[in-house]
Amino acid sequence: MAQILVVAEHDNQTLAKATLHAVTAAQALGDVTLLVAGSGAGSVAEAAAAVGGVAKVVHVDDALYENAVAEDLAALVVAMADGYEGFVAGSSSFGKNVMPRIAALLDIAQISDIVEVLDAKRFKRFIYAGNALATVETRDPKVVLTVRTTAFPAAPAEGGSASVETIQALAPTDLAKFVGRDVSESERPDLTSARVVVSGGRGMGSGENFAILEALADQLGAAVGASRAAVDAGFVPNEYQVGQTGKIVAPELYIAVGISGAIQHLAGMKDSKVIVAINKDEEAPIFQVADYGLVGDLFQLVPELTEAVKRP
Amino acid sequence: MKLLVPIKRVVDYNVRVRVKADGSGVDTSNVKMSMNPFDEIAVEEAIRLKEKGTASEIVAVSIGEAKAQETLRTAMAMGADRSIHVATSAATDTELQPLEVAKLLKAVVERENPDLVLMGKQAIDDDSNQTAQMLAALLGWPQGTFASKIEPSEGGLNVTREVDAGLETVALKLPAIVSVDLRLNEPRYASLPNIMKAKKKPIDQLTPEELGVDTAPRLTYVKVEEPPKREAGIRVDDVPTLVEKLKSEAGVM
């Protein structure tokens, strides 16, 4: 069996959901080892050992890895690379940041954001904002992959009983230092794993108007997203962005409000199970992918919808 | 501070691309080509750093067929001082891949000795999001990816990064590689006088052979196909009908 190293994403307390999806993709390639590099992240290592299908956990506990600084994390993975044929992480901002650095240091061509594992050398991924689906075959002896989390089910968080091996930290590379983080606190579910997503586009008109989407989202237990146009216009922060250059989501229900449906946005949400579009322009391309389209004034329809779904 | 800005010529953002019938790739003949949008943001940021007096010289570099020079002229019309064109006939969306591009750029960096390389986080053709990180790795330099703010500091740079949960700031030593994200700035349009001036700015020509880089692709695009199509659904007349359909028909409420 090939040995596959999945680089775990976490905040020193909780294992990220993206990692569970990456584990599923990695299992198609071989035995999975999860690397948990963190600071005071013992609970993450325990959680990693309990993930179904994980054969082994390698745990490094050192202040150097507290914030997953790419320079030091990549150096660590490269130092332990000999025993592994594959290196995998979720295609989150964490995976996108660190995996190409690992790939280049190992002189391996990374395959980004895979949606299917065909065999040990062949993978499927989208190019051109989801307008083409490519089958890519590597000639390298090893693979470095990032995994589109919506394309692989999450590995079960419970049921595994992997052994945990502790290893030593490396000397600091001293190239980059973590300074700080500004995380938006929200009671709402995470955009990439929410069951329902309510997204707004340029048609929202302003950031203040997103309040009506938030009211709907609260009733539905939904996350709030946005199109690139809405982020570009400064209505909402970038972490709301759904699309080619933002987040990829595939909830059970996606409600697109005031979003025209540019291909770059569709690339991020067209695998949703059910899509609802609300737009005043009946020619908007979003209606070509929507299961249910409602033409009209969103400022009237959204509050009406919020009332209609109000929990008793 | 000397800046190097790698830019890529790609199918324009607004073009709806077509997959070739033989499954060999995407049809890029006779379609509008433009500078990759994230690279425009990198060029703009470089110009702003020069306008502030932080940067002294901006060198744009592009790898690709002869027409990549048009894209370099655009960068120079915006404000880059001079350019380097690395000529290759490989298809830059599938045959010339991030690892080889990073190796070519490393060789250019070693000739030019910039203090900072500013580049787009992702090209909108192959959507790989790798080259900046790979270049940083090959040079042993720090990386500030997905930047929404770049602030020079004592002996280095503070880079604010767009991450999934919000924003994160890292302090990088120079020299460094920074990949830029959407909100960093809004690129300017080149003025007509600047477009005329750009025609006189120099473009140095190089080849992968001169740079000593093997650009043979490691990845083969075995097949490129149309993605599964999503069928359009129905129009509903009002909110009560929508809610009813979501409950009974779709079962998602």
PDB file of N, CA and C in Angstrom, chain A residues 71 92-93 96-97 100-101 107 110 112 124-125 128-131 133-137 139-140 174-177 179-180 182 228 237-238 244-245 247 264 270 272-273 282 287-294, chain B residues 13 16 38 93 103 121 124-128 130 133-134 136 141-143 145 161-162 164-165 167-171 173 182-183 217-225 227 230 232-236 239 249:
ATOM      1  N   GLU A  71       6.122  28.621   5.577  1.00  0.00           N
ATOM      2  CA  GLU A  71       7.551  28.365   5.414  1.00  0.00           C
ATOM      3  C   GLU A  71       8.010  27.251   6.346  1.00  0.00           C
ATOM      4  N   SER A  92      -8.522  24.516   0.843  1.00  0.00           N
ATOM      5  CA  SER A  92      -8.933  25.707   1.583  1.00  0.00           C
ATOM      6  C   SER A  92      -7.793  26.719   1.490  1.00  0.00           C
ATOM      7  N   SER A  93      -7.951  27.888   2.113  1.00  0.00           N
ATOM      8  CA  SER A  93      -6.841  28.846   2.043  1.00  0.00           C
ATOM      9  C   SER A  93      -5.591  28.261   2.706  1.00  0.00           C
ATOM     10  N   LYS A  96      -4.162  25.726   0.000  1.00  0.00           N
ATOM     11  CA  LYS A  96      -3.670  26.476  -1.161  1.00  0.00           C
ATOM     12  C   LYS A  96      -2.361  27.187  -0.839  1.00  0.00           C
ATOM     13  N   ASN A  97      -2.204  27.588   0.407  1.00  0.00           N
ATOM     14  CA  ASN A  97      -1.005  28.329   0.813  1.00  0.00           C
ATOM     15  C   ASN A  97       0.199  27.405   0.944  1.00  0.00           C
ATOM     16  N   PRO A 100       1.562  23.992  -2.431  1.00  0.00           N
ATOM     17  CA  PRO A 100       2.471  24.237  -3.563  1.00  0.00           C
ATOM     18  C   PRO A 100       3.917  24.453  -3.107  1.00  0.00           C
ATOM     19  N   ARG A 101       4.094  24.991  -1.906  1.00  0.00           N
ATOM     20  CA  ARG A 101       5.453  25.174  -1.385  1.00  0.00           C
ATOM     21  C   ARG A 101       6.103  23.808  -1.151  1.00  0.00           C
ATOM     22  N   ASP A 107      10.086  18.940  -5.823  1.00  0.00           N
ATOM     23  CA  ASP A 107      10.143  18.901  -7.288  1.00  0.00           C
ATOM     24  C   ASP A 107       9.025  18.028  -7.873  1.00  0.00           C
ATOM     25  N   GLN A 110       2.193  19.856  -8.544  1.00  0.00           N
ATOM     26  CA  GLN A 110       0.962  19.691  -7.767  1.00  0.00           C
ATOM     27  C   GLN A 110      -0.258  19.637  -8.680  1.00  0.00           C
ATOM     28  N   SER A 112      -4.066  20.687  -8.369  1.00  0.00           N
ATOM     29  CA  SER A 112      -4.894  21.486  -7.462  1.00  0.00           C
ATOM     30  C   SER A 112      -6.366  21.126  -7.562  1.00  0.00           C
ATOM     31  N   LYS A 124      -9.242  14.049 -11.806  1.00  0.00           N
ATOM     32  CA  LYS A 124     -10.047  15.026 -12.538  1.00  0.00           C
ATOM     33  C   LYS A 124     -10.081  16.342 -11.783  1.00  0.00           C
ATOM     34  N   ARG A 125     -10.019  17.430 -12.543  1.00  0.00           N
ATOM     35  CA  ARG A 125     -10.145  18.766 -11.950  1.00  0.00           C
ATOM     36  C   ARG A 125     -10.749  19.715 -12.978  1.00  0.00           C
ATOM     37  N   TYR A 128     -10.694  26.697 -16.235  1.00  0.00           N
ATOM     38  CA  TYR A 128     -11.514  27.755 -16.815  1.00  0.00           C
ATOM     39  C   TYR A 128     -12.826  27.952 -16.044  1.00  0.00           C
ATOM     40  N   ALA A 129     -12.712  28.215 -14.775  1.00  0.00           N
ATOM     41  CA  ALA A 129     -13.873  28.532 -13.937  1.00  0.00           C
ATOM     42  C   ALA A 129     -14.974  27.480 -14.051  1.00  0.00           C
ATOM     43  N   GLY A 130     -14.564  26.225 -14.142  1.00  0.00           N
ATOM     44  CA  GLY A 130     -15.559  25.167 -14.177  1.00  0.00           C
ATOM     45  C   GLY A 130     -16.167  24.935 -15.547  1.00  0.00           C
ATOM     46  N   ASN A 131     -15.672  25.628 -16.563  1.00  0.00           N
ATOM     47  CA  ASN A 131     -16.216  25.450 -17.916  1.00  0.00           C
ATOM     48  C   ASN A 131     -15.640  24.253 -18.647  1.00  0.00           C
ATOM     49  N   LEU A 133     -13.754  20.237 -17.787  1.00  0.00           N
ATOM     50  CA  LEU A 133     -13.358  19.238 -16.798  1.00  0.00           C
ATOM     51  C   LEU A 133     -12.180  18.465 -17.382  1.00  0.00           C
ATOM     52  N   ALA A 134     -11.033  18.556 -16.739  1.00  0.00           N
ATOM     53  CA  ALA A 134      -9.814  17.957 -17.281  1.00  0.00           C
ATOM     54  C   ALA A 134      -9.454  16.681 -16.533  1.00  0.00           C
ATOM     55  N   THR A 135      -8.994  15.683 -17.306  1.00  0.00           N
ATOM     56  CA  THR A 135      -8.387  14.500 -16.705  1.00  0.00           C
ATOM     57  C   THR A 135      -6.878  14.689 -16.822  1.00  0.00           C
ATOM     58  N   VAL A 136      -6.208  14.693 -15.678  1.00  0.00           N
ATOM     59  CA  VAL A 136      -4.786  15.015 -15.629  1.00  0.00           C
ATOM     60  C   VAL A 136      -4.028  13.784 -15.167  1.00  0.00           C
ATOM     61  N   GLU A 137      -2.938  13.465 -15.888  1.00  0.00           N
ATOM     62  CA  GLU A 137      -2.115  12.320 -15.493  1.00  0.00           C
ATOM     63  C   GLU A 137      -0.718  12.813 -15.154  1.00  0.00           C
ATOM     64  N   ARG A 139       3.394  12.296 -14.294  1.00  0.00           N
ATOM     65  CA  ARG A 139       4.549  11.421 -14.544  1.00  0.00           C
ATOM     66  C   ARG A 139       5.489  11.402 -13.359  1.00  0.00           C
ATOM     67  N   ASP A 140       5.168  12.211 -12.343  1.00  0.00           N
ATOM     68  CA  ASP A 140       6.040  12.271 -11.177  1.00  0.00           C
ATOM     69  C   ASP A 140       5.916  10.993 -10.348  1.00  0.00           C
ATOM     70  N   ASP A 174      12.818  31.125  10.001  1.00  0.00           N
ATOM     71  CA  ASP A 174      13.027  32.551  10.253  1.00  0.00           C
ATOM     72  C   ASP A 174      12.746  33.428   9.034  1.00  0.00           C
ATOM     73  N   LEU A 175      11.876  32.975   8.163  1.00  0.00           N
ATOM     74  CA  LEU A 175      11.557  33.751   6.961  1.00  0.00           C
ATOM     75  C   LEU A 175      10.329  34.626   7.166  1.00  0.00           C
ATOM     76  N   ALA A 176       9.346  34.071   7.885  1.00  0.00           N
ATOM     77  CA  ALA A 176       8.080  34.786   8.050  1.00  0.00           C
ATOM     78  C   ALA A 176       7.579  34.583   9.470  1.00  0.00           C
ATOM     79  N   LYS A 177       6.860  35.586   9.967  1.00  0.00           N
ATOM     80  CA  LYS A 177       6.295  35.501  11.320  1.00  0.00           C
ATOM     81  C   LYS A 177       4.824  35.843  11.263  1.00  0.00           C
ATOM     82  N   VAL A 179       1.669  37.608  12.588  1.00  0.00           N
ATOM     83  CA  VAL A 179       1.488  38.849  13.333  1.00  0.00           C
ATOM     84  C   VAL A 179       0.133  38.880  14.043  1.00  0.00           C
ATOM     85  N   GLY A 180      -0.916  38.517  13.316  1.00  0.00           N
ATOM     86  CA  GLY A 180      -2.227  38.562  13.943  1.00  0.00           C
ATOM     87  C   GLY A 180      -3.314  38.112  12.992  1.00  0.00           C
ATOM     88  N   ASP A 182      -7.660  38.556  12.116  1.00  0.00           N
ATOM     89  CA  ASP A 182      -8.905  39.292  12.305  1.00  0.00           C
ATOM     90  C   ASP A 182     -10.022  38.407  11.758  1.00  0.00           C
ATOM     91  N   ARG A 228     -18.668  37.681  -6.438  1.00  0.00           N
ATOM     92  CA  ARG A 228     -17.466  38.522  -6.515  1.00  0.00           C
ATOM     93  C   ARG A 228     -17.855  39.979  -6.711  1.00  0.00           C
ATOM     94  N   PRO A 237     -17.121  41.438   3.210  1.00  0.00           N
ATOM     95  CA  PRO A 237     -15.715  41.019   3.134  1.00  0.00           C
ATOM     96  C   PRO A 237     -15.502  39.846   2.174  1.00  0.00           C
ATOM     97  N   ASN A 238     -14.229  39.651   1.828  1.00  0.00           N
ATOM     98  CA  ASN A 238     -13.876  38.639   0.848  1.00  0.00           C
ATOM     99  C   ASN A 238     -14.222  37.221   1.290  1.00  0.00           C
ATOM    100  N   GLN A 244     -15.185  31.081  -8.526  1.00  0.00           N
ATOM    101  CA  GLN A 244     -13.900  30.601  -9.048  1.00  0.00           C
ATOM    102  C   GLN A 244     -12.732  31.000  -8.158  1.00  0.00           C
ATOM    103  N   THR A 245     -12.723  32.242  -7.698  1.00  0.00           N
ATOM    104  CA  THR A 245     -11.583  32.714  -6.927  1.00  0.00           C
ATOM    105  C   THR A 245     -11.942  32.895  -5.452  1.00  0.00           C
ATOM    106  N   LYS A 247     -14.810  30.801  -2.476  1.00  0.00           N
ATOM    107  CA  LYS A 247     -15.068  29.474  -1.917  1.00  0.00           C
ATOM    108  C   LYS A 247     -15.962  28.651  -2.841  1.00  0.00           C
ATOM    109  N   GLN A 264     -18.128  32.818 -13.398  1.00  0.00           N
ATOM    110  CA  GLN A 264     -17.194  32.751 -12.273  1.00  0.00           C
ATOM    111  C   GLN A 264     -17.936  32.471 -10.962  1.00  0.00           C
ATOM    112  N   LYS A 270     -22.559  25.603  -8.458  1.00  0.00           N
ATOM    113  CA  LYS A 270     -23.502  24.872  -9.312  1.00  0.00           C
ATOM    114  C   LYS A 270     -23.668  23.404  -8.929  1.00  0.00           C
ATOM    115  N   SER A 272     -24.627  22.647  -5.959  1.00  0.00           N
ATOM    116  CA  SER A 272     -25.613  22.652  -4.885  1.00  0.00           C
ATOM    117  C   SER A 272     -26.781  21.752  -5.277  1.00  0.00           C
ATOM    118  N   LYS A 273     -27.425  21.127  -4.275  1.00  0.00           N
ATOM    119  CA  LYS A 273     -28.504  20.190  -4.602  1.00  0.00           C
ATOM    120  C   LYS A 273     -29.690  20.936  -5.193  1.00  0.00           C
ATOM    121  N   GLU A 282     -35.396  38.913 -15.681  1.00  0.00           N
ATOM    122  CA  GLU A 282     -35.759  37.534 -16.009  1.00  0.00           C
ATOM    123  C   GLU A 282     -34.816  36.893 -17.014  1.00  0.00           C
ATOM    124  N   PHE A 287     -30.880  32.060 -13.859  1.00  0.00           N
ATOM    125  CA  PHE A 287     -32.106  31.266 -14.028  1.00  0.00           C
ATOM    126  C   PHE A 287     -31.863  29.997 -14.867  1.00  0.00           C
ATOM    127  N   GLN A 288     -30.753  29.984 -15.619  1.00  0.00           N
ATOM    128  CA  GLN A 288     -30.446  28.789 -16.424  1.00  0.00           C
ATOM    129  C   GLN A 288     -29.941  27.625 -15.575  1.00  0.00           C
ATOM    130  N   VAL A 289     -29.544  27.895 -14.354  1.00  0.00           N
ATOM    131  CA  VAL A 289     -29.094  26.797 -13.490  1.00  0.00           C
ATOM    132  C   VAL A 289     -30.002  26.625 -12.268  1.00  0.00           C
ATOM    133  N   ALA A 290     -30.955  27.534 -12.108  1.00  0.00           N
ATOM    134  CA  ALA A 290     -31.793  27.487 -10.906  1.00  0.00           C
ATOM    135  C   ALA A 290     -32.899  26.451 -11.057  1.00  0.00           C
ATOM    136  N   ASP A 291     -33.165  25.708  -9.977  1.00  0.00           N
ATOM    137  CA  ASP A 291     -34.300  24.785  -9.978  1.00  0.00           C
ATOM    138  C   ASP A 291     -35.598  25.563  -9.854  1.00  0.00           C
ATOM    139  N   TYR A 292     -35.546  26.633  -9.054  1.00  0.00           N
ATOM    140  CA  TYR A 292     -36.722  27.463  -8.865  1.00  0.00           C
ATOM    141  C   TYR A 292     -36.333  28.922  -9.039  1.00  0.00           C
ATOM    142  N   GLY A 293     -36.965  29.580  -9.972  1.00  0.00           N
ATOM    143  CA  GLY A 293     -36.650  30.978 -10.230  1.00  0.00           C
ATOM    144  C   GLY A 293     -37.826  31.860  -9.867  1.00  0.00           C
ATOM    145  N   LEU A 294     -37.519  32.971  -9.212  1.00  0.00           N
ATOM    146  CA  LEU A 294     -38.556  33.908  -8.813  1.00  0.00           C
ATOM    147  C   LEU A 294     -38.134  35.275  -9.347  1.00  0.00           C
TER     148      LEU A 294
ATOM    149  N   TYR B  13     -11.552  37.391 -19.238  1.00  0.00           N
ATOM    150  CA  TYR B  13     -12.527  37.105 -18.180  1.00  0.00           C
ATOM    151  C   TYR B  13     -13.952  36.922 -18.699  1.00  0.00           C
ATOM    152  N   ARG B  16     -16.765  33.204 -22.877  1.00  0.00           N
ATOM    153  CA  ARG B  16     -17.276  31.883 -22.494  1.00  0.00           C
ATOM    154  C   ARG B  16     -16.502  30.860 -23.322  1.00  0.00           C
ATOM    155  N   PHE B  38      -5.816  39.026 -11.841  1.00  0.00           N
ATOM    156  CA  PHE B  38      -5.044  39.160 -10.598  1.00  0.00           C
ATOM    157  C   PHE B  38      -3.661  39.762 -10.869  1.00  0.00           C
ATOM    158  N   ASP B  93      -1.999  27.375 -21.033  1.00  0.00           N
ATOM    159  CA  ASP B  93      -3.059  26.937 -20.114  1.00  0.00           C
ATOM    160  C   ASP B  93      -2.893  25.484 -19.669  1.00  0.00           C
ATOM    161  N   LYS B 103      10.235  27.704 -12.088  1.00  0.00           N
ATOM    162  CA  LYS B 103      11.676  27.526 -12.356  1.00  0.00           C
ATOM    163  C   LYS B 103      12.194  28.602 -13.309  1.00  0.00           C
ATOM    164  N   LYS B 121      -2.614  35.772  -7.586  1.00  0.00           N
ATOM    165  CA  LYS B 121      -2.691  34.543  -6.789  1.00  0.00           C
ATOM    166  C   LYS B 121      -3.075  33.335  -7.649  1.00  0.00           C
ATOM    167  N   ILE B 124      -6.714  32.665 -14.356  1.00  0.00           N
ATOM    168  CA  ILE B 124      -8.104  32.242 -14.525  1.00  0.00           C
ATOM    169  C   ILE B 124      -8.274  31.230 -15.654  1.00  0.00           C
ATOM    170  N   ASP B 125      -7.160  30.728 -16.217  1.00  0.00           N
ATOM    171  CA  ASP B 125      -7.311  29.631 -17.182  1.00  0.00           C
ATOM    172  C   ASP B 125      -7.141  28.263 -16.509  1.00  0.00           C
ATOM    173  N   ASP B 126      -5.962  27.999 -15.946  1.00  0.00           N
ATOM    174  CA  ASP B 126      -5.791  26.675 -15.321  1.00  0.00           C
ATOM    175  C   ASP B 126      -6.201  26.656 -13.857  1.00  0.00           C
ATOM    176  N   ASP B 127      -6.464  27.830 -13.261  1.00  0.00           N
ATOM    177  CA  ASP B 127      -6.979  27.893 -11.890  1.00  0.00           C
ATOM    178  C   ASP B 127      -6.146  27.088 -10.884  1.00  0.00           C
ATOM    179  N   SER B 128      -4.819  27.088 -11.048  1.00  0.00           N
ATOM    180  CA  SER B 128      -4.002  26.242 -10.167  1.00  0.00           C
ATOM    181  C   SER B 128      -3.681  26.882  -8.822  1.00  0.00           C
ATOM    182  N   GLN B 130      -0.690  28.172  -7.728  1.00  0.00           N
ATOM    183  CA  GLN B 130       0.529  27.518  -7.239  1.00  0.00           C
ATOM    184  C   GLN B 130       1.810  28.320  -7.442  1.00  0.00           C
ATOM    185  N   GLN B 133       3.734  30.438  -4.657  1.00  0.00           N
ATOM    186  CA  GLN B 133       4.217  29.624  -3.550  1.00  0.00           C
ATOM    187  C   GLN B 133       5.426  28.795  -3.991  1.00  0.00           C
ATOM    188  N   MET B 134       5.348  28.279  -5.235  1.00  0.00           N
ATOM    189  CA  MET B 134       6.448  27.447  -5.748  1.00  0.00           C
ATOM    190  C   MET B 134       7.713  28.275  -5.962  1.00  0.00           C
ATOM    191  N   ALA B 136       8.532  30.975  -4.360  1.00  0.00           N
ATOM    192  CA  ALA B 136       9.068  31.265  -3.030  1.00  0.00           C
ATOM    193  C   ALA B 136       9.848  30.062  -2.497  1.00  0.00           C
ATOM    194  N   TRP B 141      12.609  31.856  -0.257  1.00  0.00           N
ATOM    195  CA  TRP B 141      12.126  33.155   0.203  1.00  0.00           C
ATOM    196  C   TRP B 141      10.789  32.978   0.918  1.00  0.00           C
ATOM    197  N   PRO B 142      10.421  33.954   1.770  1.00  0.00           N
ATOM    198  CA  PRO B 142       9.087  33.898   2.373  1.00  0.00           C
ATOM    199  C   PRO B 142       7.992  34.225   1.362  1.00  0.00           C
ATOM    200  N   GLN B 143       6.773  33.796   1.693  1.00  0.00           N
ATOM    201  CA  GLN B 143       5.637  34.024   0.805  1.00  0.00           C
ATOM    202  C   GLN B 143       4.507  34.690   1.568  1.00  0.00           C
ATOM    203  N   THR B 145       0.760  35.075   0.650  1.00  0.00           N
ATOM    204  CA  THR B 145      -0.220  34.741  -0.395  1.00  0.00           C
ATOM    205  C   THR B 145      -1.556  35.427  -0.133  1.00  0.00           C
ATOM    206  N   ARG B 161      -3.475  38.901   4.643  1.00  0.00           N
ATOM    207  CA  ARG B 161      -3.888  37.850   3.721  1.00  0.00           C
ATOM    208  C   ARG B 161      -5.384  37.557   3.865  1.00  0.00           C
ATOM    209  N   GLU B 162      -6.023  37.299   2.723  1.00  0.00           N
ATOM    210  CA  GLU B 162      -7.419  36.866   2.723  1.00  0.00           C
ATOM    211  C   GLU B 162      -7.428  35.367   2.997  1.00  0.00           C
ATOM    212  N   ASP B 164      -9.801  31.876   4.742  1.00  0.00           N
ATOM    213  CA  ASP B 164     -11.197  31.445   4.768  1.00  0.00           C
ATOM    214  C   ASP B 164     -11.988  32.062   5.919  1.00  0.00           C
ATOM    215  N   ALA B 165     -11.326  32.259   7.062  1.00  0.00           N
ATOM    216  CA  ALA B 165     -12.056  32.745   8.228  1.00  0.00           C
ATOM    217  C   ALA B 165     -12.055  34.265   8.343  1.00  0.00           C
ATOM    218  N   LEU B 167      -9.153  37.616   7.962  1.00  0.00           N
ATOM    219  CA  LEU B 167      -7.863  38.174   7.556  1.00  0.00           C
ATOM    220  C   LEU B 167      -6.771  37.693   8.493  1.00  0.00           C
ATOM    221  N   GLU B 168      -5.573  37.559   7.937  1.00  0.00           N
ATOM    222  CA  GLU B 168      -4.423  37.158   8.740  1.00  0.00           C
ATOM    223  C   GLU B 168      -3.243  38.020   8.298  1.00  0.00           C
ATOM    224  N   THR B 169      -2.408  38.438   9.236  1.00  0.00           N
ATOM    225  CA  THR B 169      -1.246  39.251   8.856  1.00  0.00           C
ATOM    226  C   THR B 169       0.038  38.504   9.178  1.00  0.00           C
ATOM    227  N   VAL B 170       0.961  38.501   8.205  1.00  0.00           N
ATOM    228  CA  VAL B 170       2.273  37.911   8.418  1.00  0.00           C
ATOM    229  C   VAL B 170       3.338  38.968   8.145  1.00  0.00           C
ATOM    230  N   ALA B 171       4.451  38.845   8.864  1.00  0.00           N
ATOM    231  CA  ALA B 171       5.595  39.726   8.627  1.00  0.00           C
ATOM    232  C   ALA B 171       6.637  38.931   7.851  1.00  0.00           C
ATOM    233  N   LYS B 173      10.375  38.688   5.780  1.00  0.00           N
ATOM    234  CA  LYS B 173      11.686  39.285   5.508  1.00  0.00           C
ATOM    235  C   LYS B 173      11.802  39.501   4.008  1.00  0.00           C
ATOM    236  N   LEU B 182      -8.079  39.909  -4.766  1.00  0.00           N
ATOM    237  CA  LEU B 182      -9.014  40.848  -5.373  1.00  0.00           C
ATOM    238  C   LEU B 182      -9.068  42.235  -4.750  1.00  0.00           C
ATOM    239  N   ARG B 183      -9.096  42.304  -3.425  1.00  0.00           N
ATOM    240  CA  ARG B 183      -9.412  43.579  -2.778  1.00  0.00           C
ATOM    241  C   ARG B 183      -8.207  44.485  -2.541  1.00  0.00           C
ATOM    242  N   PRO B 217       6.404  19.320 -19.613  1.00  0.00           N
ATOM    243  CA  PRO B 217       5.367  19.210 -18.583  1.00  0.00           C
ATOM    244  C   PRO B 217       5.396  17.860 -17.862  1.00  0.00           C
ATOM    245  N   ARG B 218       5.146  17.920 -16.553  1.00  0.00           N
ATOM    246  CA  ARG B 218       5.040  16.681 -15.763  1.00  0.00           C
ATOM    247  C   ARG B 218       3.632  16.113 -15.830  1.00  0.00           C
ATOM    248  N   LEU B 219       2.687  17.009 -16.073  1.00  0.00           N
ATOM    249  CA  LEU B 219       1.288  16.585 -16.089  1.00  0.00           C
ATOM    250  C   LEU B 219       0.796  16.555 -17.539  1.00  0.00           C
ATOM    251  N   THR B 220       0.067  15.502 -17.873  1.00  0.00           N
ATOM    252  CA  THR B 220      -0.538  15.425 -19.197  1.00  0.00           C
ATOM    253  C   THR B 220      -2.031  15.648 -19.047  1.00  0.00           C
ATOM    254  N   TYR B 221      -2.556  16.592 -19.817  1.00  0.00           N
ATOM    255  CA  TYR B 221      -4.007  16.765 -19.856  1.00  0.00           C
ATOM    256  C   TYR B 221      -4.550  15.717 -20.832  1.00  0.00           C
ATOM    257  N   VAL B 222      -4.904  14.558 -20.289  1.00  0.00           N
ATOM    258  CA  VAL B 222      -5.286  13.405 -21.090  1.00  0.00           C
ATOM    259  C   VAL B 222      -6.569  13.698 -21.855  1.00  0.00           C
ATOM    260  N   LYS B 223      -7.476  14.383 -21.193  1.00  0.00           N
ATOM    261  CA  LYS B 223      -8.778  14.645 -21.801  1.00  0.00           C
ATOM    262  C   LYS B 223      -9.366  15.909 -21.182  1.00  0.00           C
ATOM    263  N   VAL B 224      -9.983  16.723 -22.016  1.00  0.00           N
ATOM    264  CA  VAL B 224     -10.699  17.887 -21.505  1.00  0.00           C
ATOM    265  C   VAL B 224     -12.123  17.807 -22.038  1.00  0.00           C
ATOM    266  N   GLU B 225     -13.097  17.782 -21.143  1.00  0.00           N
ATOM    267  CA  GLU B 225     -14.478  17.569 -21.570  1.00  0.00           C
ATOM    268  C   GLU B 225     -15.405  18.641 -21.016  1.00  0.00           C
ATOM    269  N   PRO B 227     -18.208  20.008 -18.785  1.00  0.00           N
ATOM    270  CA  PRO B 227     -18.698  19.559 -17.480  1.00  0.00           C
ATOM    271  C   PRO B 227     -20.155  19.130 -17.592  1.00  0.00           C
ATOM    272  N   ARG B 230     -26.184  21.442 -15.894  1.00  0.00           N
ATOM    273  CA  ARG B 230     -27.284  21.503 -14.949  1.00  0.00           C
ATOM    274  C   ARG B 230     -28.498  22.009 -15.704  1.00  0.00           C
ATOM    275  N   ALA B 232     -32.005  23.749 -16.418  1.00  0.00           N
ATOM    276  CA  ALA B 232     -32.790  24.836 -15.826  1.00  0.00           C
ATOM    277  C   ALA B 232     -34.083  24.262 -15.273  1.00  0.00           C
ATOM    278  N   GLY B 233     -34.533  24.812 -14.179  1.00  0.00           N
ATOM    279  CA  GLY B 233     -35.763  24.329 -13.551  1.00  0.00           C
ATOM    280  C   GLY B 233     -36.972  25.120 -13.993  1.00  0.00           C
ATOM    281  N   ILE B 234     -37.781  25.492 -13.052  1.00  0.00           N
ATOM    282  CA  ILE B 234     -39.036  26.166 -13.375  1.00  0.00           C
ATOM    283  C   ILE B 234     -39.093  27.558 -12.755  1.00  0.00           C
ATOM    284  N   ARG B 235     -39.980  28.390 -13.288  1.00  0.00           N
ATOM    285  CA  ARG B 235     -40.260  29.682 -12.663  1.00  0.00           C
ATOM    286  C   ARG B 235     -41.448  29.482 -11.727  1.00  0.00           C
ATOM    287  N   VAL B 236     -41.354  30.102 -10.569  1.00  0.00           N
ATOM    288  CA  VAL B 236     -42.513  30.101  -9.682  1.00  0.00           C
ATOM    289  C   VAL B 236     -43.053  31.527  -9.616  1.00  0.00           C
ATOM    290  N   VAL B 239     -43.910  33.813  -3.591  1.00  0.00           N
ATOM    291  CA  VAL B 239     -43.202  33.233  -2.451  1.00  0.00           C
ATOM    292  C   VAL B 239     -43.915  31.999  -1.880  1.00  0.00           C
ATOM    293  N   GLU B 249     -41.683  19.293  -2.998  1.00  0.00           N
ATOM    294  CA  GLU B 249     -41.006  18.747  -4.179  1.00  0.00           C
ATOM    295  C   GLU B 249     -39.516  18.521  -3.916  1.00  0.00           C
TER     296      GLU B 249
END
